[in-house]
Coordinates of N, CA and C in Angstrom, one line a residue:
X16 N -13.2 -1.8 11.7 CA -12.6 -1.5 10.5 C -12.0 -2.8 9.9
X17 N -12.2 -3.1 8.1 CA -11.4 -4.4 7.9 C -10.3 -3.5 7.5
X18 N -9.2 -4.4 8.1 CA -7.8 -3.9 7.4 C -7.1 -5.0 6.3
X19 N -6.6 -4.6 5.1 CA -6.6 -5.9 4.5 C -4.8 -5.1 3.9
X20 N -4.1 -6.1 3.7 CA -2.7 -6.3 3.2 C -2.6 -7.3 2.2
X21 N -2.4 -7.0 1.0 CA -2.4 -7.9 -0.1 C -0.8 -7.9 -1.1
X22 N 0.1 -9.0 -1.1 CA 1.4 -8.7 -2.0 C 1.1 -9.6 -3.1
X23 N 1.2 -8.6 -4.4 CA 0.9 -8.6 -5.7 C 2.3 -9.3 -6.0
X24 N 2.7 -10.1 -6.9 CA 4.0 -10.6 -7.7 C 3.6 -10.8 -9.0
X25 N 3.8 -9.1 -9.7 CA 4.0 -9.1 -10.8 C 5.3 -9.5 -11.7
X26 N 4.7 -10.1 -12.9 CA 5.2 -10.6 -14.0 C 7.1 -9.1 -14.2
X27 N 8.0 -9.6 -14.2 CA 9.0 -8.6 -14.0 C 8.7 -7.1 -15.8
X28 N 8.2 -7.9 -17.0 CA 8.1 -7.3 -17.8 C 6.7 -5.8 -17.3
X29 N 5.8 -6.1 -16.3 CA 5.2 -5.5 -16.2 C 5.3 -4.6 -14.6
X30 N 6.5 -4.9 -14.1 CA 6.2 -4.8 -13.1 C 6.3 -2.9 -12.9
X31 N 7.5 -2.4 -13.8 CA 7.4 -0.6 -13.4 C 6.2 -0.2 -14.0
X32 N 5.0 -0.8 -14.8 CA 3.9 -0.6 -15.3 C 3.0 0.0 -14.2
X33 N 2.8 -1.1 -13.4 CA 2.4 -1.6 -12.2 C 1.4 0.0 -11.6
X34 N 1.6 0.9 -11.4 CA 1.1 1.8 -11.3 C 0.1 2.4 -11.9
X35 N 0.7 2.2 -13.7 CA -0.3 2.8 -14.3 C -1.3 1.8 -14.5
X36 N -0.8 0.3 -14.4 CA -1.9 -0.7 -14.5 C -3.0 -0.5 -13.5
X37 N -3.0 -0.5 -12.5 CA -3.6 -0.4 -11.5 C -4.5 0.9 -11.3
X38 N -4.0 2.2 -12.2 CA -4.3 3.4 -11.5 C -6.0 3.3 -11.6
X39 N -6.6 3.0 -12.8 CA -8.2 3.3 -12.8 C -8.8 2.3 -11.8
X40 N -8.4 1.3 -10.8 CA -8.5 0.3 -10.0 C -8.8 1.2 -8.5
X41 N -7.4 1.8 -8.5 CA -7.1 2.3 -7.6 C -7.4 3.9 -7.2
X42 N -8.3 4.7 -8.2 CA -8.9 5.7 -8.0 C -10.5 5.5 -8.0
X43 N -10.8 4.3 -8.2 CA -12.3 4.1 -7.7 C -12.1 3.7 -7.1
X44 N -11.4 2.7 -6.1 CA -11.9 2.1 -5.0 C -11.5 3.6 -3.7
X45 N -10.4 4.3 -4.1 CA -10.1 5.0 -3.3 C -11.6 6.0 -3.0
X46 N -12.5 6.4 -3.9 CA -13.0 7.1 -3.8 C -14.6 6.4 -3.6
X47 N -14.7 5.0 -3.1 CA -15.7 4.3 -2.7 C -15.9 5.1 -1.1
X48 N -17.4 5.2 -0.9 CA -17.8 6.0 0.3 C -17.3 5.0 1.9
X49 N -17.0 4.5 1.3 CA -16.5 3.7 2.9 C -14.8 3.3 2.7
X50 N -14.2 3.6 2.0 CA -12.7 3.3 2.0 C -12.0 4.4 2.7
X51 N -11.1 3.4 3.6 CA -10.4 4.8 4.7 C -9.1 4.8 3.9
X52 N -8.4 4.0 3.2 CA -7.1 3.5 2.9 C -6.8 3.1 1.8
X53 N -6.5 3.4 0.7 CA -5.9 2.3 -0.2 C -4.6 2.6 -0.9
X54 N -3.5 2.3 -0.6 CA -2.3 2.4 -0.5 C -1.1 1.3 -0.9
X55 N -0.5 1.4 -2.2 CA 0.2 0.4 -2.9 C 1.7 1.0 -2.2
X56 N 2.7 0.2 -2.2 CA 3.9 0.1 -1.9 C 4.7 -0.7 -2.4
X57 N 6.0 -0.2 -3.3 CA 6.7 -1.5 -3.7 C 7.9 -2.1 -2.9
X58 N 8.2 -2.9 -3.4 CA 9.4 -3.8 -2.3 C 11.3 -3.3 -2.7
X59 N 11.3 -2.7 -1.6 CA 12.7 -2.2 -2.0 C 13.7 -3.2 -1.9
X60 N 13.2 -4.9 -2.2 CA 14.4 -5.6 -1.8 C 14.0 -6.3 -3.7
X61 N 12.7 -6.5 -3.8 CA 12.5 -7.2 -5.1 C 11.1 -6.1 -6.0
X62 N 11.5 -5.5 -6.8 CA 10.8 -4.8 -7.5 C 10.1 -5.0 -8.1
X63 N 9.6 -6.1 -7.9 CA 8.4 -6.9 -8.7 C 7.2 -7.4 -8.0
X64 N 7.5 -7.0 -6.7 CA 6.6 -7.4 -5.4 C 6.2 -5.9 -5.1
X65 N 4.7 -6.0 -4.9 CA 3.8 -4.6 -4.8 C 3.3 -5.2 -3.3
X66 N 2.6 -4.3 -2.6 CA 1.9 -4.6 -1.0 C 1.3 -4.0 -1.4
X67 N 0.2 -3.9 -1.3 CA -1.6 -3.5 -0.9 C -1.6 -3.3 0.5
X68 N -2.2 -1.9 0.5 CA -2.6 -1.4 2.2 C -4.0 -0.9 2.0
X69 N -5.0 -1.7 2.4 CA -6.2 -0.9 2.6 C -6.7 -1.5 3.9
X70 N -8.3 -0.3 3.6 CA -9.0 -0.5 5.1 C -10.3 0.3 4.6
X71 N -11.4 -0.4 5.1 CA -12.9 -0.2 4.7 C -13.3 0.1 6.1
X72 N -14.5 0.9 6.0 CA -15.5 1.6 7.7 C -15.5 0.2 8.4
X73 N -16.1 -1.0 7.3 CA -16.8 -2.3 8.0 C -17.7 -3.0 7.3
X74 N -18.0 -4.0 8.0 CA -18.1 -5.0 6.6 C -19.0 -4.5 5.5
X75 N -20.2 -4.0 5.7 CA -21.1 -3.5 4.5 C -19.8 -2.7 3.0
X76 N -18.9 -1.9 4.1 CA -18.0 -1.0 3.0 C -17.2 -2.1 2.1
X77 N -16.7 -3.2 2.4 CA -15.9 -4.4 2.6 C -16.7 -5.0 1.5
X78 N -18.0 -5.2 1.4 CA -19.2 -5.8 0.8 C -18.9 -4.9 -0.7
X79 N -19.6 -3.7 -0.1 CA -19.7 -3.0 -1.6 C -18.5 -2.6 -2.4
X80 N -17.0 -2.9 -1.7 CA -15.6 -3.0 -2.6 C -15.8 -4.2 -3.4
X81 N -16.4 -5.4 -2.9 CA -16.2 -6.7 -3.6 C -16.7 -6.7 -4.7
X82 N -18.2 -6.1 -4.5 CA -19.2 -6.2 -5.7 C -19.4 -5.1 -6.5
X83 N -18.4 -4.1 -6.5 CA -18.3 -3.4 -7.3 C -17.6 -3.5 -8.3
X84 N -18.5 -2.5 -9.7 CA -18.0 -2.6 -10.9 C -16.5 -2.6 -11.1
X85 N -15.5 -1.9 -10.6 CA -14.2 -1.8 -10.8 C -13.5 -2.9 -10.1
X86 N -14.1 -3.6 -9.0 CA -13.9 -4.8 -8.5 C -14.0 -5.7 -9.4
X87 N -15.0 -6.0 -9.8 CA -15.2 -7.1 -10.8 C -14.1 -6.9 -12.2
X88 N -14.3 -5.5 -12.9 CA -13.1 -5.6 -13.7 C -11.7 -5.7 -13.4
X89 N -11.5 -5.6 -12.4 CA -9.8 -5.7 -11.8 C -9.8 -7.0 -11.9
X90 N -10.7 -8.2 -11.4 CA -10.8 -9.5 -11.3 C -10.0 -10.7 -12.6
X91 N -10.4 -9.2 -13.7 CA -10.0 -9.7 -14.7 C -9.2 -9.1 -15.6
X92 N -8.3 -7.8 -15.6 CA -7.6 -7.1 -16.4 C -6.4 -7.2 -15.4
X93 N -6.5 -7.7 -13.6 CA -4.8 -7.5 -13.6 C -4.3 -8.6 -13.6
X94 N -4.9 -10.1 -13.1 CA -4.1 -11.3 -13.2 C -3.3 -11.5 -14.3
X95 N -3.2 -10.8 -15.5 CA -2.4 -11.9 -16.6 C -1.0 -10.8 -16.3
X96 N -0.8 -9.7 -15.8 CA 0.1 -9.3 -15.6 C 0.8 -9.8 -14.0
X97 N 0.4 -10.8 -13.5 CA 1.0 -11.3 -12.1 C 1.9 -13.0 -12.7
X98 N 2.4 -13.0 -11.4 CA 3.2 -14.3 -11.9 C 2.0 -15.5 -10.9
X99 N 1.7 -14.9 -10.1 CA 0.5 -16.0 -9.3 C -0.5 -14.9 -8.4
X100 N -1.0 -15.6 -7.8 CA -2.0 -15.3 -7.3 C -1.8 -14.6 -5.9
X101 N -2.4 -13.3 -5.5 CA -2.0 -12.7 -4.5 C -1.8 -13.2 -3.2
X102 N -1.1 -12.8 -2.5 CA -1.6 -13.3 -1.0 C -2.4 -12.4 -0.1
X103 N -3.1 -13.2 0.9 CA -3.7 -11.8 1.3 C -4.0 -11.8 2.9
X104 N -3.8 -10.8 4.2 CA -4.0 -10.7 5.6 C -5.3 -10.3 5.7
X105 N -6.1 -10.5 5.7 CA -7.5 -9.9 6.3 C -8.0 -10.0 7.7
X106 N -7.9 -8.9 8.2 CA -8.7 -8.6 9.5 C -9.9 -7.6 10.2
X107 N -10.5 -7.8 11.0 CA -11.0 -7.0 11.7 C -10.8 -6.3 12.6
X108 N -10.7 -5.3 13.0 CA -9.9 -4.9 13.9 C -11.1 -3.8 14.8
X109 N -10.8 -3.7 15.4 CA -11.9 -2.4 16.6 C -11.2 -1.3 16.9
X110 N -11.4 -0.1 15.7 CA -10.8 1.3 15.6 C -10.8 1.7 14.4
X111 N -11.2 2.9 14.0 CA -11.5 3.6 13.3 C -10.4 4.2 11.8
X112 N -9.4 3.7 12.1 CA -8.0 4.7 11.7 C -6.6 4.4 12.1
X113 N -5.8 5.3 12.0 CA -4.4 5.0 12.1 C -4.5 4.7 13.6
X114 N -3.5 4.5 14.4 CA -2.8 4.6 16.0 C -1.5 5.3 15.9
X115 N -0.7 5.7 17.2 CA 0.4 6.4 17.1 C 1.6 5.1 17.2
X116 N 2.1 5.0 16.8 CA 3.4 4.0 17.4 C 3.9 4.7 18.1
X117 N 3.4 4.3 19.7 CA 4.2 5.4 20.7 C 6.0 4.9 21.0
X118 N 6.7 3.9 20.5 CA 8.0 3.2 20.5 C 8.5 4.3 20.0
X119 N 8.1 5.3 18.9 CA 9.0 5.8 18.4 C 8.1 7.8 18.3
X120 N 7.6 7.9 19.5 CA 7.0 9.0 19.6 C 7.9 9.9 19.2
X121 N 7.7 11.0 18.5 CA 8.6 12.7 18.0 C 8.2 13.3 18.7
X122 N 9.2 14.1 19.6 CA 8.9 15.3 20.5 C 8.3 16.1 19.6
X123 N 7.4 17.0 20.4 CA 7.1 18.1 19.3 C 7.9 19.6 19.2
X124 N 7.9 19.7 17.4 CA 9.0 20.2 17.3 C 8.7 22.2 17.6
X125 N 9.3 22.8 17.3 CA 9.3 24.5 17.7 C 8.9 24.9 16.3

């Protein structure tokens, strides 16, 4: 699975936008045949800072996110609302999906 983490720093005028900017971005890639994940989060310390959570089957899925049509137009409809350029964690990892954080296992409940 690639797991990829991306923090967005949007422009503060656009940043409650941020959602709806993204939405037609983020309902194709969601619904690309190999995306396990794609999951925005904002920063409860600076409101202007977004995180990107995704994760593709592997690399072919990884492949055809890049080169796809909503890909390519994201490339260019969301930078003018950022203040720079994203950062980004990319990995590979060997597993299919979530894991449990067993540190904080929940009894199960009745």
């Amino acid at each position: 699975m690639i797991f990829i983490t991306a923090k967005f720093h949007v422009l503060p005028e656009h940043a409650d936008a941020w959602p709806d900017i993204t939405r037609e971005f983020t309902q194709a890639t969601r619904a690309e045949p190999g995306c396990l994940w794609f999951d925005w989060s904002r920063s409860v310390e600076d409101p202007t800072v977004y995180v990107l959570v995704e994760a593709f089957r592997d690399d072919e899925a990884g492949e055809a996110h890049v080169t796809s049509d909503h890909f390519t137009k994201a490339r260019s409809t969301l930078p003018p609302h950022l203040v720079r350029t994203p950062e980004i964690v990319n990995v590979t990892v060997p597993q299919e999906g979530w894991s449990l954080l067993g540190e904080m296992a929940v009894p199960a409940r009745d």
